[in-house]
Coordinates of C-alpha atoms in Angstrom, one line a residue:
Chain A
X1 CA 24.6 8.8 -28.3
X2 CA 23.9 6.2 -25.7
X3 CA 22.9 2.7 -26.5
X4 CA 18.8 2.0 -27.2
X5 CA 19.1 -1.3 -25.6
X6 CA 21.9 -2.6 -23.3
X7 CA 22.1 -6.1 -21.5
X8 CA 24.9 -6.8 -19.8
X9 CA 25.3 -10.3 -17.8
X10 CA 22.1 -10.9 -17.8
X11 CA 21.1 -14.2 -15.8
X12 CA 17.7 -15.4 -14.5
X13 CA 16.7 -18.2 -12.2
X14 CA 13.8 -19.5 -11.4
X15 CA 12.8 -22.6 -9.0
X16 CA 13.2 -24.7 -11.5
X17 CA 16.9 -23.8 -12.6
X18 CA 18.2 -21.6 -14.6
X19 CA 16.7 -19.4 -17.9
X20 CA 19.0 -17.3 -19.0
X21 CA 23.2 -17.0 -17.6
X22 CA 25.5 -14.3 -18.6
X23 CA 23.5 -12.6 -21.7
X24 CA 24.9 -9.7 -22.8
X25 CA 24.0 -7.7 -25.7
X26 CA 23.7 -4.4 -27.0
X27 CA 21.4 -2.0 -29.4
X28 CA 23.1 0.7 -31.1
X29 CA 20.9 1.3 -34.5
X30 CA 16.7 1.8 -34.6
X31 CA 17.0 -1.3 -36.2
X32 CA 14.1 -4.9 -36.1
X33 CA 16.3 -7.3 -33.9
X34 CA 14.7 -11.2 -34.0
X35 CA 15.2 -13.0 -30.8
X36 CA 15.6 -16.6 -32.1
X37 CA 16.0 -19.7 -29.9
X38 CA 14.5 -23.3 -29.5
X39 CA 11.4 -24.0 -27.1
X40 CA 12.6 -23.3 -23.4
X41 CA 15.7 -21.2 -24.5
X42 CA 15.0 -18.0 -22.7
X43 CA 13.5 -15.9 -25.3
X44 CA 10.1 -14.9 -23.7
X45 CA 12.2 -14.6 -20.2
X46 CA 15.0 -12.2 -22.2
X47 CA 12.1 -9.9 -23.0
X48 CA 10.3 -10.1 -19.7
X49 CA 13.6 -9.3 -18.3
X50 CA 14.3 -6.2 -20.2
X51 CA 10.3 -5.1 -19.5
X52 CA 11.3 -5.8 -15.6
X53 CA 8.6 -8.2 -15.2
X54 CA 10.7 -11.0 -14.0
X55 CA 13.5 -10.9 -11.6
X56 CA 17.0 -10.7 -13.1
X57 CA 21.0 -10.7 -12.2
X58 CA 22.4 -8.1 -14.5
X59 CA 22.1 -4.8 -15.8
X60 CA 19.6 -3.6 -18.3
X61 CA 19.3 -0.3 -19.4
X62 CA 16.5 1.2 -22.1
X63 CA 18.0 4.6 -23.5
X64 CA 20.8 4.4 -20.6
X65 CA 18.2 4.6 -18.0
X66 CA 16.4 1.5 -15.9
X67 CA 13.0 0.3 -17.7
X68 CA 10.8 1.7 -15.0
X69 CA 11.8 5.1 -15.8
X70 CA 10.8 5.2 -19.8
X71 CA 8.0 2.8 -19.7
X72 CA 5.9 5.3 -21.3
X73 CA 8.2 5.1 -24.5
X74 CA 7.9 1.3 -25.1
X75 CA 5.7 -1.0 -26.2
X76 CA 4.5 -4.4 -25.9
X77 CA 2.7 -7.5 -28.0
X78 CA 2.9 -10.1 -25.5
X79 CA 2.8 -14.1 -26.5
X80 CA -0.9 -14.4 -25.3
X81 CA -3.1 -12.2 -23.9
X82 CA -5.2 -14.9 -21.7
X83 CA -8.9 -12.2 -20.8
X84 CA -12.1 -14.0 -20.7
X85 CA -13.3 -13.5 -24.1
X86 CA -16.7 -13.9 -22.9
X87 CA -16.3 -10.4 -21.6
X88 CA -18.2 -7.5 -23.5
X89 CA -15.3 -5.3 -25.0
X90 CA -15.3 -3.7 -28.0
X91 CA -12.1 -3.3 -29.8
X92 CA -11.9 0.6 -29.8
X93 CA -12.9 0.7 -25.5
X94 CA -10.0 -1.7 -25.4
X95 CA -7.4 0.6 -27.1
X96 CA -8.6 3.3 -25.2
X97 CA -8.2 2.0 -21.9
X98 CA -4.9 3.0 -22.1
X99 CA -3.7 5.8 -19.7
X100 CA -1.2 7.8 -20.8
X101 CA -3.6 10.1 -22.4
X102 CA -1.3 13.1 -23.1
X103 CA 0.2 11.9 -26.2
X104 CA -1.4 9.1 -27.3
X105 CA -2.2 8.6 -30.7
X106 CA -6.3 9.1 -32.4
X107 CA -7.4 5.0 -31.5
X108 CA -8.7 5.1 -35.4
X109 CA -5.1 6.1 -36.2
X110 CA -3.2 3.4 -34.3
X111 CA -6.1 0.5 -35.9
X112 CA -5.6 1.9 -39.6
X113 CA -2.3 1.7 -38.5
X114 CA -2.6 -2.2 -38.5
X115 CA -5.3 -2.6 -40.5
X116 CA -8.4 -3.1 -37.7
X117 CA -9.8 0.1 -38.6
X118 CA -13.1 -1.5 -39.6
X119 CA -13.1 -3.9 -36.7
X120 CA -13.3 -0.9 -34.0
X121 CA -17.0 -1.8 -32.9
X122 CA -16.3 -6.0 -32.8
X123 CA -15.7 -7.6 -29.5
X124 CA -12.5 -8.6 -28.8
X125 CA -13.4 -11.8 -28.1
X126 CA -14.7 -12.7 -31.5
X127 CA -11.6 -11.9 -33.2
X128 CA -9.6 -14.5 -34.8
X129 CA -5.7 -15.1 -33.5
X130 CA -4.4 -13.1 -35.7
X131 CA -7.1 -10.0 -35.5
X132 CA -6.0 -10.1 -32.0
X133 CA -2.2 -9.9 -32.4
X134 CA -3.2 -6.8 -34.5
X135 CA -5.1 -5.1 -31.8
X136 CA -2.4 -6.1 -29.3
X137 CA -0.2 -4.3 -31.8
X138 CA -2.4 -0.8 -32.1
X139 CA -2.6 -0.8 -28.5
X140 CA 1.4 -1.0 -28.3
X141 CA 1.6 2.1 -30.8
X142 CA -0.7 4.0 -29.0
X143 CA 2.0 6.0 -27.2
X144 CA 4.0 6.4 -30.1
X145 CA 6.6 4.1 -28.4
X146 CA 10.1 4.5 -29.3
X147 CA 11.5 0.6 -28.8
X148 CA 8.3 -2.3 -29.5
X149 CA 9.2 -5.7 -28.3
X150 CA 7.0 -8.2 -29.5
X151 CA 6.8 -12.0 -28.0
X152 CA 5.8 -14.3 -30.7
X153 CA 3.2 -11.7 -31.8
X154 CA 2.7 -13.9 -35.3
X155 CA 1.3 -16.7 -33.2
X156 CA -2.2 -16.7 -34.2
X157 CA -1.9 -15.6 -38.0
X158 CA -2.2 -17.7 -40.7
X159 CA 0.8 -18.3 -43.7
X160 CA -0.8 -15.4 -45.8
X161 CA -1.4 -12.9 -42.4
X162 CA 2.7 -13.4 -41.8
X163 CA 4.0 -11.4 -44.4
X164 CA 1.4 -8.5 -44.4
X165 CA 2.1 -8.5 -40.1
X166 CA 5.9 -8.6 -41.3
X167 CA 5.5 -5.4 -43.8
X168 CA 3.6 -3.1 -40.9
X169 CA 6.3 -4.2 -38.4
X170 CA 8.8 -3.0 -41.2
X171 CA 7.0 0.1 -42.1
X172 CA 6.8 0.8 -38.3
X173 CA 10.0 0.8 -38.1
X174 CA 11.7 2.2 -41.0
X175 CA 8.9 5.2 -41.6
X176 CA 8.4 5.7 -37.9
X177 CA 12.1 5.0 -36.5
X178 CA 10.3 2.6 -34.0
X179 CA 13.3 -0.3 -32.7
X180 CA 11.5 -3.5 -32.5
X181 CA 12.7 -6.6 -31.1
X182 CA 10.7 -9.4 -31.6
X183 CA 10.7 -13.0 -30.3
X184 CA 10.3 -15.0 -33.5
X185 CA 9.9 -18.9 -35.0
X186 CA 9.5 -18.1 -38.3
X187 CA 13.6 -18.4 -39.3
X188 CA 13.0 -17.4 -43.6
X189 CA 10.4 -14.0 -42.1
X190 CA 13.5 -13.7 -39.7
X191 CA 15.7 -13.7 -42.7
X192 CA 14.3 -11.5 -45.3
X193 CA 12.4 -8.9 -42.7
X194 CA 14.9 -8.0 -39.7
X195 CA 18.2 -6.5 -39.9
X196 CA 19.5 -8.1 -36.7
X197 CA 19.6 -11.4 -34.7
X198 CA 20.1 -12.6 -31.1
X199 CA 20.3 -16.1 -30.7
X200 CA 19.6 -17.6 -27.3
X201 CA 19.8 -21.1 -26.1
X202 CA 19.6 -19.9 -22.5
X203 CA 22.7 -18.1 -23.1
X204 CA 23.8 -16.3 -25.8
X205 CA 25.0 -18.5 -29.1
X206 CA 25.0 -15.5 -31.4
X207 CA 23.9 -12.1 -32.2
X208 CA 24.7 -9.8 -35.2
X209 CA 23.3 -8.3 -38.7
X210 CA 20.9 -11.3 -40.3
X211 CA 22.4 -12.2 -43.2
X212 CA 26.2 -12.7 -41.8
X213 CA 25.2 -14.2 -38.4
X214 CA 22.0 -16.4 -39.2
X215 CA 24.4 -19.4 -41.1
X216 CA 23.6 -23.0 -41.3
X217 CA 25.9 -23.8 -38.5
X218 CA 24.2 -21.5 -36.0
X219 CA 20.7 -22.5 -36.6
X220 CA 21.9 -26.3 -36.2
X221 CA 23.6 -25.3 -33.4
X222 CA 20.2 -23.7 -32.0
X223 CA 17.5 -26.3 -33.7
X224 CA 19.8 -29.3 -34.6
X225 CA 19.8 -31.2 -38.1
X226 CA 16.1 -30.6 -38.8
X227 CA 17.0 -26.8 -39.3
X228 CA 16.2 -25.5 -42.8
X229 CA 16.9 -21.4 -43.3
X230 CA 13.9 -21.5 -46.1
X231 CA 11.2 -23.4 -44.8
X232 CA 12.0 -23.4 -41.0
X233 CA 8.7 -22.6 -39.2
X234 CA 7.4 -23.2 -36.0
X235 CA 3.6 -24.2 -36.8
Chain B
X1 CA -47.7 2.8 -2.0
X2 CA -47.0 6.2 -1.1
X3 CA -47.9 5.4 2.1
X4 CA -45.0 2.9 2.3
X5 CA -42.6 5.6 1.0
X6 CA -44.1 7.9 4.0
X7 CA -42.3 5.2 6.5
X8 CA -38.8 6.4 7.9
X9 CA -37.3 2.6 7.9
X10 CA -38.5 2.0 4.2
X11 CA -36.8 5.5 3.4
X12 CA -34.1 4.0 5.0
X13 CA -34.1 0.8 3.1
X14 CA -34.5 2.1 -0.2
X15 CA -31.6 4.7 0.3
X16 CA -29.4 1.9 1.2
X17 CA -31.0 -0.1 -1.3
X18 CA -29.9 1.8 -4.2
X19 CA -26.2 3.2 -2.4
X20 CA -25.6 -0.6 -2.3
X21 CA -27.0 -2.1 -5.6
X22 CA -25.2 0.5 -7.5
X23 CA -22.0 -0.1 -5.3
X24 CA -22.0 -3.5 -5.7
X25 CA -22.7 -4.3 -8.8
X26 CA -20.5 -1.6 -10.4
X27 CA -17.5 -3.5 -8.2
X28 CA -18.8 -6.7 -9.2
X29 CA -17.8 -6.0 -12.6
X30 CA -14.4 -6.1 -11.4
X31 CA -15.1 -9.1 -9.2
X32 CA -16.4 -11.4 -12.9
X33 CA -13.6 -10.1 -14.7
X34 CA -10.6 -11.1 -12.5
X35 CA -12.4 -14.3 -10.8
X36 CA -12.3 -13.0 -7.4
X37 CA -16.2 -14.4 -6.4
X38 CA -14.9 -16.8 -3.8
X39 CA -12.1 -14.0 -2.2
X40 CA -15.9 -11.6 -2.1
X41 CA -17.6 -14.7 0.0
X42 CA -15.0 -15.8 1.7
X43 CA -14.1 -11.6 2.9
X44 CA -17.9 -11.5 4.0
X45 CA -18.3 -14.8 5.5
X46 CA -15.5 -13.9 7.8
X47 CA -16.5 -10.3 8.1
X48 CA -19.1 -11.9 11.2
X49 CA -16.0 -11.8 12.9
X50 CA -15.4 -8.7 13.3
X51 CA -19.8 -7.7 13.6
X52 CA -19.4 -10.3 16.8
X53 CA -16.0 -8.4 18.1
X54 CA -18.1 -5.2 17.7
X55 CA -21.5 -6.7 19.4
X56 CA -19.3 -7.8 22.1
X57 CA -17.6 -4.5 23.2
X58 CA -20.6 -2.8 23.0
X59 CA -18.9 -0.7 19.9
X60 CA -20.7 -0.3 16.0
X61 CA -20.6 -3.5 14.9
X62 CA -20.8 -1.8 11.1
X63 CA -17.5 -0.1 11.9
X64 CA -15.7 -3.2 14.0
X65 CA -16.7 -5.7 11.0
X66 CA -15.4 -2.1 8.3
X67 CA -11.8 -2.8 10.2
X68 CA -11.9 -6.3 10.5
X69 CA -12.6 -7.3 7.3
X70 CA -9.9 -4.3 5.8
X71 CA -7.2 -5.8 7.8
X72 CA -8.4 -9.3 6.6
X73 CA -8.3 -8.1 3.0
X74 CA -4.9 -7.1 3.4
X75 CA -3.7 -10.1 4.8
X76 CA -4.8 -11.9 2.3
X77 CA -3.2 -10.0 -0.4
X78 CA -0.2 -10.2 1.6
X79 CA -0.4 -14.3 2.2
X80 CA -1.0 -14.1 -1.7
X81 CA 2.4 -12.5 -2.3
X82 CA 4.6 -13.7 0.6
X83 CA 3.6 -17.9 0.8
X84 CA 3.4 -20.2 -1.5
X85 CA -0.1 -20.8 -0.5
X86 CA -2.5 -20.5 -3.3
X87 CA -5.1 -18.1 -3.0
X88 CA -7.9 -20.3 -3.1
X89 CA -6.5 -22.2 0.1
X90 CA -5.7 -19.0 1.9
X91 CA -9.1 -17.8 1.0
X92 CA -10.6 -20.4 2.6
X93 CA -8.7 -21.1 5.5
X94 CA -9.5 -17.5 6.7
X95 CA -13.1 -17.2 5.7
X96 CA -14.0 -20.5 7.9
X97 CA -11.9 -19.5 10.1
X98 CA -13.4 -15.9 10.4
X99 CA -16.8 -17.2 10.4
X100 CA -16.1 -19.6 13.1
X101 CA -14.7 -17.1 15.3
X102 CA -17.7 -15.0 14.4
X103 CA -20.5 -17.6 15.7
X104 CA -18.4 -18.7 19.2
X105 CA -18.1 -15.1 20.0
X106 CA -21.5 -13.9 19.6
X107 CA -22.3 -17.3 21.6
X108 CA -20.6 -16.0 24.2
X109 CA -23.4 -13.1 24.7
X110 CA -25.8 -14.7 27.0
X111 CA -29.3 -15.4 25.6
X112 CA -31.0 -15.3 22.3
X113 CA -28.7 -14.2 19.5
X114 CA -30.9 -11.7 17.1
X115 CA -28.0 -9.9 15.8
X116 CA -26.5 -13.3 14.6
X117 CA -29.5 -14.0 12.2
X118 CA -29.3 -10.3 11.2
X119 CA -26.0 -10.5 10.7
X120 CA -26.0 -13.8 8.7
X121 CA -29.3 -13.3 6.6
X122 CA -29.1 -9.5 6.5
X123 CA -32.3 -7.1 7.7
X124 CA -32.6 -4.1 5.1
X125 CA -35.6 -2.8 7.4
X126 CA -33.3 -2.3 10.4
X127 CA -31.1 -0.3 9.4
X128 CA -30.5 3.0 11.5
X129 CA -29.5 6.2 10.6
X130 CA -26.4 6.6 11.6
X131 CA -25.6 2.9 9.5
X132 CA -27.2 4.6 7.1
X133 CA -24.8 7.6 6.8
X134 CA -22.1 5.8 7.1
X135 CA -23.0 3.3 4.3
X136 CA -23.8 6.8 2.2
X137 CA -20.6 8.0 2.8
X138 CA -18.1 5.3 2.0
X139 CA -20.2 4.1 -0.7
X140 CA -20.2 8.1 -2.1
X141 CA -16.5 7.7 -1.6
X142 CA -15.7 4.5 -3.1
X143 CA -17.4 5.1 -6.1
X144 CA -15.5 8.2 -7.0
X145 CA -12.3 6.5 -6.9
X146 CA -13.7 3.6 -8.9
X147 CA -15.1 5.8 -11.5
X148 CA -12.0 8.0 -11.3
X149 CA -9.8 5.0 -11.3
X150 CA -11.9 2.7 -14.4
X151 CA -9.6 2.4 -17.0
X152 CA -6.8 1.5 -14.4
X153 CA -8.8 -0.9 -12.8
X154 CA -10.4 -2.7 -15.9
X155 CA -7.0 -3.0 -17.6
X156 CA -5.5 -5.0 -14.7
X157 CA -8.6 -6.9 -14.4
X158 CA -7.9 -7.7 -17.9
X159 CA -4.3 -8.2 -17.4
X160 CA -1.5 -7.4 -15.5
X161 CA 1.3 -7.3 -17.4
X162 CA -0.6 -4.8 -19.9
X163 CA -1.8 -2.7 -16.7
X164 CA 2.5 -2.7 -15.7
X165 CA 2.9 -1.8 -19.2
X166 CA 0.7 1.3 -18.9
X167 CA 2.6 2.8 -16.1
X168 CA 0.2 1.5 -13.6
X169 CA 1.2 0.0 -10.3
X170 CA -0.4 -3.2 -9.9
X171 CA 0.1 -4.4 -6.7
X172 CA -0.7 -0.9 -5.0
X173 CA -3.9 -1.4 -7.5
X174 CA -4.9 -5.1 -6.8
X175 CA -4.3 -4.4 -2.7
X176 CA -6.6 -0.9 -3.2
X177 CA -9.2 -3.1 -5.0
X178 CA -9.2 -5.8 -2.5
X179 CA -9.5 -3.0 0.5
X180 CA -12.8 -1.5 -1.4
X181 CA -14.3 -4.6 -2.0
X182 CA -13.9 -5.6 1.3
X183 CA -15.5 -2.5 2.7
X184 CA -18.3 -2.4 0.0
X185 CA -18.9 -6.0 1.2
X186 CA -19.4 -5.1 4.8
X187 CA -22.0 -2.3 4.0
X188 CA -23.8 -4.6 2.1
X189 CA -24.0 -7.6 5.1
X190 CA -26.5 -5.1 6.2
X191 CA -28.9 -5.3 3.4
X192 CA -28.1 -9.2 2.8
X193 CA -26.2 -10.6 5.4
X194 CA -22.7 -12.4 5.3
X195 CA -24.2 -15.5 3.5
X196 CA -26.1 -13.3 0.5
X197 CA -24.3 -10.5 0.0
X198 CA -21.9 -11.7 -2.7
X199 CA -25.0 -12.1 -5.1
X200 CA -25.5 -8.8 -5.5
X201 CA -22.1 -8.3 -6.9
X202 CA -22.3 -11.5 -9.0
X203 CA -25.9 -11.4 -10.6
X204 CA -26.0 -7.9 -12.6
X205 CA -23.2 -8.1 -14.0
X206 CA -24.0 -11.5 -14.7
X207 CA -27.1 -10.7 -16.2
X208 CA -26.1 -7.6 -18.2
X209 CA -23.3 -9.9 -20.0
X210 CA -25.8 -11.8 -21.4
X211 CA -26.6 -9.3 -23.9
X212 CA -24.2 -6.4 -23.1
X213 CA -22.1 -5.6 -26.8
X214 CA -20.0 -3.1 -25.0
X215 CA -18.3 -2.6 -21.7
X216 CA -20.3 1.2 -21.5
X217 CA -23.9 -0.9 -22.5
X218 CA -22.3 -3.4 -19.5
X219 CA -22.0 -1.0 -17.2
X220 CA -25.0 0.5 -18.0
X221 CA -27.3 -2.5 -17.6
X222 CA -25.4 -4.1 -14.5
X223 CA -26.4 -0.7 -12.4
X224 CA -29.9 -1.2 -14.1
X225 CA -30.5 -4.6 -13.0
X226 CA -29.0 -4.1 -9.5
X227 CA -30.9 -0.7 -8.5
X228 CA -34.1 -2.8 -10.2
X229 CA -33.6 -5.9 -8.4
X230 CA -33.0 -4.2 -5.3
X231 CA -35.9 -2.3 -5.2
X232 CA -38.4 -4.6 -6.4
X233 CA -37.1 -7.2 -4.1
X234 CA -37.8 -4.7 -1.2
X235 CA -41.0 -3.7 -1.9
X236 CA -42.0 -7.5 -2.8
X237 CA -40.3 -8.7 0.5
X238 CA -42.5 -6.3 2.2
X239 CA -45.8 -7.0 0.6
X240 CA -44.9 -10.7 1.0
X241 CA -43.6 -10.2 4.5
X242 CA -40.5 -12.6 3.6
X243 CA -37.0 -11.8 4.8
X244 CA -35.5 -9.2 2.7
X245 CA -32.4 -9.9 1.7
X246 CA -33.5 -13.7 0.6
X247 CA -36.1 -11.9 -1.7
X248 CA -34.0 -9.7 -3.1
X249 CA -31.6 -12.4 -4.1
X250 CA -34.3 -14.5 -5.7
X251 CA -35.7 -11.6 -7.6
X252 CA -32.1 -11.3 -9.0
X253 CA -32.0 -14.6 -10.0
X254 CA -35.4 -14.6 -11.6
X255 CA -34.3 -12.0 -13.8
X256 CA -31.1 -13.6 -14.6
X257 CA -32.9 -16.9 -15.4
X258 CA -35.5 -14.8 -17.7
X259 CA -32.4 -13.2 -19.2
X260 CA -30.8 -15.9 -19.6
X261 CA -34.2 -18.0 -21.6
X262 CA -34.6 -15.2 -23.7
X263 CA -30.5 -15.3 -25.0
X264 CA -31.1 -19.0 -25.4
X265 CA -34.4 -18.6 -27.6
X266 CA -32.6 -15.5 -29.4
X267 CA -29.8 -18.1 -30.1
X268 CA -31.8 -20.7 -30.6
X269 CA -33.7 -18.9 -33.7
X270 CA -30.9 -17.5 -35.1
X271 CA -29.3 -20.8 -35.5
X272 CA -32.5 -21.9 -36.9
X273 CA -32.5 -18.9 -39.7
X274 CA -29.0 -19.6 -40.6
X275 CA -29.6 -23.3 -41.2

């Protein structure tokens, strides 16, 4: 069975030098990999990489074939989603301006989903942060996706929202068989919800199951002295 | 009244009236969302250009300034990509410079310069038939794609990286929109003229947004307001015997003003009640 995910020497550049160099990695299991880094590291620019929205050095291959040819099975939360929230949109005209309509998923399925179900007629512009990041997310599963990446999609939700965002990223993925990588601050979620890590500090300083390869030495390695595995966060 | 509707140039001008006001302001939603007012302006300003080139070789102005101001559209989408200009500044660089070539060319017609007034301030009343099957036409056919097209279009308005994630194309999408806009624009210059037609895309939708609390009710009202304002703005720049395309764009902002009063007042007590 090929590979979910495979980087291999993955470098970017951009004007102002270089984001990534030599990253190679590679997905074998339908697993919830954290992308964890300092500010700057290359984490958003790994991900926009493997989407093919930046250009890259490299190979990158999403179930052995280039991303352009299985967008339709993946899924994206990105960091911010910067519309004019001024603009009249309700939540459900929002999920359904989605295209792919052959196999998309009911929109009230994919907002229960998340838990929005009861938000469907709200603007999206008078959602909180982390109402957003949860309509971000239900537009993501709307195509039943097979791999979600997810770029600091717990940006805008408050201490109690994490854990309950956590659970329905876990449920996703373990009742669904939906791979999620996920670009992520918050080290002790990292720890208890994800079964496997990738390091970055613009190139790769680890990657392997959580609880062997997220150790004290790699997180001061990546964050420095301050680093705490329990109460790391980025907020 | 019925007389008025009796008169073949007044049939004319309503037709167009509505084609356009519809057109328009349906596009203009797409125009709010993605902040592309001043690339509208600038696309018509310049679009005298190619009216002049047409007035000057004795071919339809309408169709020199539809060719002109496509080419222009995809220049700019193609400075946009290929320098390191930003839009803005590309924008403007080739709307001055558009306009300029505009006025020295029709100066170069010997005489007094109607067209140029026409052109610049717009004369509804004038227009001829076979303008007005034209205008018919491509609006007819712009519209279907639009409509056809919506969800595409409103997603990358929202966002491009979402509309990439969807499977659409954005570039081909972002150049198609610009090339419809520019065209929509150019039927419009006839109603408005190069200096007012951008408020027709700008103040329904405008308007509507005010108290829109969907994107269907927003698309809804936008077309209401711009088929209302067009039409009452005729029939009062007639009555009034004013230019047209200046009454029409003061009608719209009348209503936009009284829209916008009322939301304020609406707001206003509702703040009140909850305190």
């Amino acid at each position: 069975m090929p590979p979910i995910l495979e980087v291999r020497d993955l470098t970017v550049r951009f004007a102002g030098g270089t984001a990534l160099e030599r990253v190679s990695f590679t997905i074998e299991k339908e697993e919830i990999i954290a992308v964890i880094g300092p500010n700057g590291s290359g984490k958003t620019t790994l991900l926009k990489a493997i989407l093919g929205l930046v250009p890259f050095q490299g190979e990158i291959r999403v179930f052995a074939k280039p991303i352009r040819q299985v967008l339709a099975q993946v899924g994206y939360v990105p960091q911010r989603f910067a519309f004019d929230s001024t603009f009249p949109l309700t939540v459900e005209e929002f999920i359904s301006l989605t295209c792919r309509s052959p196999e998309k998923l009911p929109v009230g399925g994919v907002l229960d989903e998340v838990g929005m179900d009861e938000f469907k007629g709200k603007l999206i512009g008078e959602l909180s942060g982390g109402q957003l990041q949860r309509v971000l997310l239900a537009h993501a599963l709307l195509h039943r996706p097979r791999i979600l990446f997810l770029d600091e999609a717990t940006s805008g939700i408050d201490i109690e929202g994490l854990s309950d965002f956590y659970s329905t990223i876990q449920r996703l993925n373990r009742e669904h068989g939906v791979t999620i990588m996920m670009v992520s601050h918050e080290i002790s979620m990292v720890y208890k919800f994800t079964d496997r890590i990738i390091c970055l500090n613009r190139d790769l300083i680890s990657h392997g199951e959580t609880r062997t390869a997220l150790t004290k030495e790699v997180l001061k390695k990546l964050y420095g002295d301050s680093a705490d595995l329990k109460n790391h966060n980025h907020g | 009244m019925v007389e008025l509707l009796q008169l073949p140039f007044m049939q004319r001008a309503l037709i167009a009236g509505l084609v356009l006001g519809v057109l328009l302001a349906y596009l203009g939603i797409f125009v709010t969302l993605r902040k592309m007012a001043f690339f509208s302006d600038g696309v018509a300003h310049a679009a005298l250009a190619g009216a002049a080139i047409g007035l000057l070789t004795r071919f339809s102005p309408l169709v020199s300034a539809l060719i002109f101001s496509m080419l222009l559209a995809c220049l700019i989408y193609w400075l946009e990509k290929k320098s390191s200009l930003s839009s803005d500044a590309i924008i403007g660089i080739l709307f001055t410079s558009g306009m300029a070539l505009g006025i020295v060319l029709i100066s170069l017609r010997k005489g007094y310069q109607p067209e140029l007034i026409g052109y610049l301030f717009g004369n509804i009343l004038a227009i001829r038939r076979q303008d007005l099957a034209l205008i018919v036409v491509l609006a007819i056919l712009i519209m279907a794609f639009i409509i056809s097209h919506k969800r595409k279009l409103t997603l990358l308005a929202l966002d491009r990286e979402m509309a990439y994630m969807a499977g659409i194309n954005p570039d081909l999408y972002q150049l198609l929109l610009y090339v419809m806009l520019a065209c929509a624009l150019v039927l419009g210059i006839r109603v408005l003229g190069v200096i007012l037609v951008s408020a027709i895309l700008i103040i329904p939708v405008s308007t509507a947004r005010l108290f829109s609390r969907s994107f269907k009710a927003l698309t809804l009202w936008t077309a209401v307001i711009a088929e209302s304002v067009m039409i009452g703005g005729l029939l009062l720049s007639y009555y009034l015997n004013l230019p047209s395309g200046a009454v029409i764009v003061l009608t719209g902002t009348t209503v936009f003003s009284l829209a916008f009063l009322a939301q304020a007042k609406r707001r206003h007590l509702g703040q009140k009640k909850r305190d």
